Amino acid sequence: MIAAAIAELSGVRLLMLDRFDVLDAQGREDFIYWLDGLASEGVIDSAIVAGTMKALPAGLPETIQPLWIDGAAAGEMKEAA
């Protein structure tokens, strides 16, 4: 949340966060919808969030585009890792 405040107050409107994967299932869901709200309200333009996932999360909002990074190349997220 501190990074989000800095992104908004600085005018950069870019949020970069790591370790999304350490949240529990409810925390991940809450986080995704918090990010969606920030984007919908125009607080941020972009967010880069890193985390290790075993499978594509179900029911992502349209504002979120998951990418799979493997061997230093980014692509569409696989159904299962």
PDB file of N, CA and C in Angstrom, residues 31-44 61 63:
ATOM      1  N   PHE A  31      -6.276  -8.830  -3.007  1.00  0.00           N
ATOM      2  CA  PHE A  31      -5.247  -8.042  -3.685  1.00  0.00           C
ATOM      3  C   PHE A  31      -5.623  -7.777  -5.145  1.00  0.00           C
ATOM      4  N   ILE A  32      -6.077  -8.830  -5.849  1.00  0.00           N
ATOM      5  CA  ILE A  32      -6.451  -8.684  -7.256  1.00  0.00           C
ATOM      6  C   ILE A  32      -7.567  -7.657  -7.409  1.00  0.00           C
ATOM      7  N   TYR A  33      -8.571  -7.717  -6.551  1.00  0.00           N
ATOM      8  CA  TYR A  33      -9.686  -6.777  -6.678  1.00  0.00           C
ATOM      9  C   TYR A  33      -9.320  -5.381  -6.186  1.00  0.00           C
ATOM     10  N   TRP A  34      -8.347  -5.271  -5.284  1.00  0.00           N
ATOM     11  CA  TRP A  34      -7.820  -3.964  -4.881  1.00  0.00           C
ATOM     12  C   TRP A  34      -7.107  -3.320  -6.068  1.00  0.00           C
ATOM     13  N   LEU A  35      -6.257  -4.102  -6.767  1.00  0.00           N
ATOM     14  CA  LEU A  35      -5.582  -3.589  -7.960  1.00  0.00           C
ATOM     15  C   LEU A  35      -6.583  -3.178  -9.028  1.00  0.00           C
ATOM     16  N   ASP A  36      -7.599  -4.009  -9.229  1.00  0.00           N
ATOM     17  CA  ASP A  36      -8.636  -3.694 -10.209  1.00  0.00           C
ATOM     18  C   ASP A  36      -9.313  -2.374  -9.865  1.00  0.00           C
ATOM     19  N   GLY A  37      -9.589  -2.153  -8.599  1.00  0.00           N
ATOM     20  CA  GLY A  37     -10.198  -0.898  -8.160  1.00  0.00           C
ATOM     21  C   GLY A  37      -9.282   0.291  -8.404  1.00  0.00           C
ATOM     22  N   LEU A  38      -7.987   0.140  -8.121  1.00  0.00           N
ATOM     23  CA  LEU A  38      -7.034   1.225  -8.372  1.00  0.00           C
ATOM     24  C   LEU A  38      -7.001   1.586  -9.853  1.00  0.00           C
ATOM     25  N   ALA A  39      -7.011   0.569 -10.709  1.00  0.00           N
ATOM     26  CA  ALA A  39      -6.990   0.815 -12.155  1.00  0.00           C
ATOM     27  C   ALA A  39      -8.296   1.450 -12.621  1.00  0.00           C
ATOM     28  N   SER A  40      -9.421   0.951 -12.134  1.00  0.00           N
ATOM     29  CA  SER A  40     -10.726   1.478 -12.535  1.00  0.00           C
ATOM     30  C   SER A  40     -10.921   2.931 -12.112  1.00  0.00           C
ATOM     31  N   GLU A  41     -10.361   3.287 -10.960  1.00  0.00           N
ATOM     32  CA  GLU A  41     -10.488   4.650 -10.448  1.00  0.00           C
ATOM     33  C   GLU A  41      -9.443   5.598 -11.040  1.00  0.00           C
ATOM     34  N   GLY A  42      -8.521   5.061 -11.864  1.00  0.00           N
ATOM     35  CA  GLY A  42      -7.504   5.881 -12.494  1.00  0.00           C
ATOM     36  C   GLY A  42      -6.339   6.242 -11.589  1.00  0.00           C
ATOM     37  N   VAL A  43      -6.217   5.551 -10.466  1.00  0.00           N
ATOM     38  CA  VAL A  43      -5.115   5.814  -9.540  1.00  0.00           C
ATOM     39  C   VAL A  43      -3.795   5.330 -10.142  1.00  0.00           C
ATOM     40  N   ILE A  44      -3.818   4.171 -10.821  1.00  0.00           N
ATOM     41  CA  ILE A  44      -2.639   3.646 -11.493  1.00  0.00           C
ATOM     42  C   ILE A  44      -2.992   3.350 -12.946  1.00  0.00           C
ATOM     43  N   PRO A  61     -10.304 -10.154 -13.417  1.00  0.00           N
ATOM     44  CA  PRO A  61     -10.949  -9.008 -14.056  1.00  0.00           C
ATOM     45  C   PRO A  61     -10.280  -8.706 -15.396  1.00  0.00           C
ATOM     46  N   THR A  63      -9.080  -6.070 -16.431  1.00  0.00           N
ATOM     47  CA  THR A  63      -7.961  -5.137 -16.296  1.00  0.00           C
ATOM     48  C   THR A  63      -6.643  -5.847 -15.994  1.00  0.00           C
TER      49      THR A  63
END
